[in-house]
Structures are given as C-alpha cells and as structure tokens.
Coordinates of C-alpha atoms in Angstrom, one line a residue:
M185 CA -37.3 -17.1 93.4
A186 CA -40.7 -17.2 95.1
K187 CA -42.4 -15.7 98.2
E188 CA -43.9 -18.4 100.4
R189 CA -46.0 -18.6 103.5
I190 CA -44.7 -21.5 105.7
L191 CA -46.1 -22.9 108.9
I192 CA -43.0 -23.7 111.0
A193 CA -43.2 -27.1 112.6
V194 CA -39.5 -28.0 113.1
K195 CA -36.3 -26.4 114.3
T196 CA -33.4 -28.7 115.0
Y197 CA -30.8 -28.2 117.6
P198 CA -27.9 -26.2 116.1
T199 CA -24.8 -27.9 114.8
L200 CA -21.5 -26.2 113.9
S201 CA -20.4 -25.5 110.4
K202 CA -17.0 -24.2 109.3
T203 CA -18.8 -22.4 106.5
H204 CA -22.0 -21.1 108.1
T205 CA -21.1 -21.1 111.8
E206 CA -24.3 -22.5 113.5
L207 CA -26.9 -24.3 111.4
A208 CA -30.4 -25.3 112.3
C209 CA -32.7 -27.2 110.0
T210 CA -36.0 -25.4 109.8
A211 CA -39.0 -27.2 108.2
G212 CA -42.7 -26.8 107.9
F213 CA -45.7 -26.8 105.7
R214 CA -46.9 -24.6 102.8
E215 CA -50.5 -23.5 102.8
D216 CA -51.4 -26.5 100.7
G217 CA -49.9 -28.8 103.3
T218 CA -46.8 -29.9 101.4
W219 CA -43.5 -30.1 103.3
I220 CA -40.7 -27.7 102.8
R221 CA -37.2 -27.5 104.4
L222 CA -35.3 -24.2 104.7
Y223 CA -31.6 -25.0 104.9
P224 CA -29.2 -23.6 105.9
I225 CA -30.5 -21.0 108.3
P226 CA -28.2 -19.5 111.0
F227 CA -31.3 -19.0 113.2
R228 CA -29.6 -17.3 116.1
L229 CA -27.9 -14.7 113.8
L230 CA -31.4 -13.4 112.8
E231 CA -32.6 -10.1 114.3
Q232 CA -34.9 -10.6 117.2
E233 CA -38.0 -9.5 115.3
Q234 CA -37.2 -12.2 112.6
R235 CA -36.9 -15.1 114.9
Y236 CA -39.8 -17.4 114.4
K237 CA -41.5 -19.9 116.7
K238 CA -42.9 -23.4 116.2
Y239 CA -46.5 -23.2 114.8
Q240 CA -46.0 -19.7 113.5
W241 CA -46.5 -18.7 109.9
L242 CA -43.5 -17.3 108.2
E243 CA -43.3 -15.2 105.0
V244 CA -40.0 -15.7 103.2
D245 CA -38.3 -15.4 99.8
I246 CA -36.9 -18.8 98.7
A247 CA -35.3 -20.6 95.8
R248 CA -34.5 -24.3 95.2
N249 CA -31.3 -25.3 97.1
K250 CA -29.3 -26.7 94.3
G251 CA -26.6 -27.9 96.7
D252 CA -29.1 -30.2 98.5
S253 CA -30.6 -33.1 96.6
R254 CA -33.4 -33.7 99.1
P255 CA -36.6 -32.8 97.2
E256 CA -38.1 -30.5 99.9
S257 CA -35.0 -28.4 100.4
F258 CA -35.0 -24.7 99.6
R259 CA -32.7 -21.8 100.6
V260 CA -33.6 -18.3 101.9
I261 CA -32.8 -15.7 99.3
N262 CA -32.5 -12.7 101.7
R263 CA -32.7 -13.3 105.4
D264 CA -33.4 -9.6 105.9
N265 CA -36.8 -10.2 104.4
I266 CA -37.9 -13.0 106.7
K267 CA -41.2 -12.0 108.2
P268 CA -42.9 -13.9 111.1
L269 CA -46.7 -13.7 111.0
N270 CA -49.5 -15.1 113.2
E271 CA -49.1 -18.1 115.5
I272 CA -51.4 -21.1 115.5
G273 CA -52.4 -21.8 119.1
P274 CA -53.3 -25.1 120.9
E275 CA -57.0 -24.3 121.5
R276 CA -59.7 -26.9 121.1
Q277 CA -57.3 -29.9 121.4
W278 CA -54.9 -28.4 118.8
A279 CA -57.8 -28.4 116.3
E280 CA -56.3 -25.8 113.9
R281 CA -52.8 -27.4 114.1
R282 CA -54.3 -30.8 113.4
K283 CA -56.2 -29.3 110.4
L284 CA -53.2 -27.7 108.9
I285 CA -50.8 -30.5 109.5
L286 CA -52.4 -33.9 109.9
D287 CA -55.5 -33.4 107.7
K288 CA -53.4 -32.3 104.7
N289 CA -50.7 -35.0 104.9
K290 CA -50.2 -38.7 104.8
V291 CA -49.3 -40.1 108.2
Y292 CA -46.8 -43.0 107.6
T293 CA -46.7 -46.1 109.8
N294 CA -44.2 -48.3 107.9
L295 CA -40.5 -47.6 108.1
K296 CA -39.5 -49.6 105.1
E297 CA -41.9 -47.6 102.9
I298 CA -40.4 -44.2 103.8
I299 CA -36.9 -45.4 103.5
D300 CA -37.7 -46.7 100.0
L301 CA -39.3 -43.4 99.1
A302 CA -36.2 -41.5 100.4
N303 CA -33.9 -43.7 98.4
A304 CA -35.9 -42.9 95.3
D305 CA -35.6 -39.2 96.1
T306 CA -39.4 -38.9 96.4
L307 CA -39.3 -37.4 99.9
S308 CA -37.1 -36.7 102.9
L309 CA -39.6 -35.3 105.4
V310 CA -42.6 -37.3 106.8
I311 CA -45.1 -37.5 109.6
F312 CA -44.7 -40.9 111.2
K313 CA -46.9 -42.6 113.8
P314 CA -45.3 -45.6 115.5
T315 CA -47.6 -48.4 116.6
E316 CA -45.8 -48.7 119.9
F317 CA -43.2 -46.6 121.7
I318 CA -40.8 -48.9 123.6
D319 CA -38.3 -46.6 125.3
F320 CA -36.7 -43.2 125.6
I321 CA -33.0 -43.4 125.7
A322 CA -30.4 -40.8 127.0
E323 CA -26.9 -41.7 126.0
K324 CA -23.8 -39.8 127.3
T325 CA -21.7 -38.3 124.5
D326 CA -18.9 -35.7 124.0
A327 CA -19.7 -32.5 125.7
E328 CA -17.6 -30.3 123.5
W329 CA -17.7 -29.3 119.8
P330 CA -14.8 -30.5 117.6
Q331 CA -11.9 -28.2 118.0
D332 CA -11.3 -27.7 114.3
K333 CA -14.8 -26.3 113.8
L334 CA -14.4 -24.0 116.8
D335 CA -11.1 -22.8 115.4
A336 CA -12.6 -22.1 111.9
I337 CA -15.5 -20.1 113.5
L338 CA -13.1 -18.1 115.6
D339 CA -11.1 -17.3 112.5
R340 CA -14.3 -16.0 110.9
F341 CA -15.0 -13.9 113.9
K342 CA -11.6 -12.3 113.7
Q343 CA -11.9 -11.6 110.0
R344 CA -15.3 -10.0 110.6
N345 CA -16.6 -12.1 107.7
L346 CA -19.4 -13.6 109.7
F347 CA -21.2 -10.4 110.5
E348 CA -22.2 -7.2 108.6
D349 CA -23.7 -4.9 111.2
E350 CA -23.7 -7.3 114.1
N351 CA -21.3 -7.2 116.9
P352 CA -19.5 -10.6 117.1
E353 CA -18.7 -10.1 120.8
D354 CA -22.5 -10.4 121.5
F355 CA -22.7 -13.9 120.0
K356 CA -21.8 -17.1 121.9
I357 CA -21.7 -20.5 120.3
M358 CA -24.5 -22.8 121.4
P359 CA -23.2 -25.4 123.8
K360 CA -23.1 -28.9 122.6
L361 CA -25.6 -31.3 124.2
P362 CA -23.7 -33.9 126.3
Y363 CA -26.4 -36.5 125.7
K364 CA -28.0 -38.1 122.6
F365 CA -31.7 -38.6 123.2
S366 CA -33.6 -41.2 121.2
Y367 CA -36.9 -43.0 120.9
T368 CA -37.2 -46.8 120.4
F369 CA -40.4 -47.8 118.7
K370 CA -42.2 -50.3 116.5
D371 CA -43.8 -49.7 113.1
D372 CA -46.9 -51.4 111.7
Q373 CA -44.9 -54.5 110.8
G374 CA -43.4 -54.9 114.2
K375 CA -40.0 -53.7 113.1
E376 CA -38.1 -52.1 116.0
S377 CA -36.0 -49.1 115.5
T378 CA -34.1 -46.5 117.5
L379 CA -33.9 -43.0 116.1
M380 CA -32.0 -40.0 117.5
I381 CA -34.0 -36.9 118.4
E382 CA -32.5 -33.6 117.0
D383 CA -35.3 -31.3 118.0
W384 CA -34.3 -27.9 119.4
E385 CA -37.0 -28.2 122.1
T386 CA -35.4 -31.3 123.5
G387 CA -32.0 -29.6 123.9
Q388 CA -33.6 -26.5 125.4
L389 CA -35.6 -28.6 127.9
Y390 CA -32.3 -30.3 129.0
W391 CA -30.5 -27.0 129.5
N392 CA -33.4 -25.5 131.4
C393 CA -33.7 -28.5 133.7
L394 CA -29.9 -28.6 134.2
K395 CA -30.1 -25.1 135.7
N396 CA -32.7 -26.1 138.2
Y397 CA -31.9 -29.7 139.0
G398 CA -28.4 -30.8 138.1
E399 CA -27.4 -33.3 135.4
D400 CA -28.9 -36.6 136.6
L401 CA -32.2 -35.1 137.4
A402 CA -32.2 -33.0 134.3
V403 CA -32.0 -36.2 132.2
Q404 CA -34.8 -37.7 134.2
K405 CA -37.0 -34.7 133.6
V406 CA -36.4 -34.9 129.9
R407 CA -37.5 -38.5 130.0
E408 CA -40.5 -37.7 132.0
K409 CA -41.6 -35.1 129.4
Y410 CA -40.9 -37.3 126.3
F411 CA -42.0 -40.7 127.6
D412 CA -44.3 -40.3 130.7
D413 CA -46.1 -37.3 129.1
F414 CA -45.8 -37.4 125.3
V415 CA -45.9 -41.2 124.9
K416 CA -48.4 -42.0 127.7
T417 CA -50.8 -39.1 127.7
K418 CA -50.6 -37.5 124.2
D419 CA -51.4 -38.5 120.6
L420 CA -47.7 -38.5 119.7
H421 CA -46.6 -38.3 116.1
L422 CA -43.0 -37.9 115.0
F423 CA -41.6 -35.5 112.3
L424 CA -38.8 -37.5 110.6
G425 CA -36.3 -36.1 108.2
T426 CA -33.2 -37.5 106.4
T427 CA -29.8 -35.9 107.0
R428 CA -28.1 -34.3 104.0
E429 CA -25.0 -36.4 104.5
W430 CA -26.8 -39.8 104.6
H431 CA -29.8 -39.2 102.4
G432 CA -30.0 -42.0 99.9
R433 CA -26.9 -43.7 101.4
A434 CA -27.6 -45.0 104.9
K435 CA -29.6 -48.1 105.7
N436 CA -32.0 -45.8 107.5
P437 CA -31.2 -42.1 106.8
F438 CA -34.0 -40.7 109.1
V439 CA -33.7 -38.9 112.4
I440 CA -36.5 -37.4 114.6
I441 CA -36.5 -33.7 113.9
G442 CA -39.6 -32.9 115.9
T443 CA -42.7 -34.1 117.7
F444 CA -46.3 -33.4 117.2
H445 CA -48.1 -34.2 120.5
P446 CA -51.7 -33.0 120.7
P447 CA -54.0 -34.3 123.4
P448 CA -55.9 -37.4 122.4
M449 CA -59.2 -36.6 120.6
T450 CA -62.1 -37.1 122.8
Q451 CA -65.5 -38.1 121.6
P452 CA -68.4 -35.7 122.3
S453 CA -70.8 -36.9 124.9
F454 CA -74.5 -37.0 123.9
L455 CA -75.7 -37.8 127.4

C-alpha cells in the first residue's frame, strides 16, 4: 500500500457492473509524470467532498490491482481516505497543465507503435497526437442499459449490500448515452482509424445540450464543440487507454478516454 498524489486527467462515462454498480475509469499522472489508472471507482457513490475534478490533485491510498493486468492499474485501498487537493487552472495558455502533462511524457503519433507496446504489456495509457483529424461521428445506439445488469443492481439495493451509511433511495443510475461518439483521424503513417470517445465530459455535454435544445441539436452542439472548436481552434491531444476486456487481445484495444485541448501556443512578439 502507498499514498500517492495524482493529477486527475481522465474520468470516463460510467458503465454498469453487476459487482460494483457504476464504474468509471479514473486516470491521471503522478508527480513524476508517469501514468496511473484507478480502477474500479464508483465515483458517484463518493461523498461530495471526495469527488474530484479534472486537473485536480488527489491524495489517495492505493495498491496494485492484481485483478487487472494493465501495467498502470491500481485500486483504491480505502475510498474514505480519498482527499481532493488543489486544482491546476488554465492560466497562461494552460502553461502549468502543459508542464505537468506534456513536458513529462512522450506524445505518441504512431498507432502501430502503441498497439505493439500494449500487446507487450508495456503500457495501456498514452497521450496521442494525430497528424490529421478527419471527422467526428455520432452513431445512434441502444438508449437503455442491459436489463440483467439493472436487475442485479436492483437486487443489491434491496439487500442493502451496496451501501453502508448511504441511503439507496437517493441514488439514481446514470442514464445510458443513446449515441456513440467517435473521432476519425490519421497517424504519422497516414493510417486512418476511428476510435470511440468514452470521456465523461462528452456524455455530460450531450445531456446538458439535450435539456436546452432537443436531441438533434444536442448532437450538433457536441460536434461543434469536439470538431469545430477542439479540432479547428485548439492544440488537441487525445488520452488513449486500452479496455480491460480487450487489452492484449483486440486488433486495436484503445479507446479515447479523454481530451487535452489547450489553446495553440503563440510566439511572443518582439516588435
């Protein structure tokens, strides 16, 4: 067991688990810049004062997750000891965020390279910079969670096994996103790929827009943010991670688990 300070950079959209109810992959960087994944974490079951934000330092007791072969995966020993610390803001063109994340890590540009490294169990989390973004895709999908998972969670509610002091009536299952959002891009060898985005922020953006605009316009607003804004006006990098199920097995085990989108660096003027 060890106490670590972790800069949170990734929270994925929750999925349902018969064992853990809702699961979200949380990932970030240690103080030396190395990647770390905290999995599983039932984020929405944490107390309000323990809920952490993107680009916030987190102090937590962790141990190697022996049930997860991915090299960066650790588990939280005691979620009651999770302690959010200071946040890193976007000032000076994200200067501090760039220093902590980009300056301390390799930014990959070749998809085959990271797949080979994942298959060798060398890594499962990377910063990736496509050479060209081609499209942002919204694909309609099932709008409801699988019934067997919902039934299993309901049984746990009834048995009061899910909670200790919490009131289960106060907890509502996160709705399933009715769309799969993806980027299509090229790497430095011109290889074209389409990877699904599993970022919590993407899902929340869709739900927020849905409340204000309706379904079709909500999808359009998500595209405007992720393509017209991030791709066309920002220095967009992707946080990629392999899934536990397909790590070392799939032809391409990576999905997009987050974005890093600072404004482009501007050269100082000496005029």
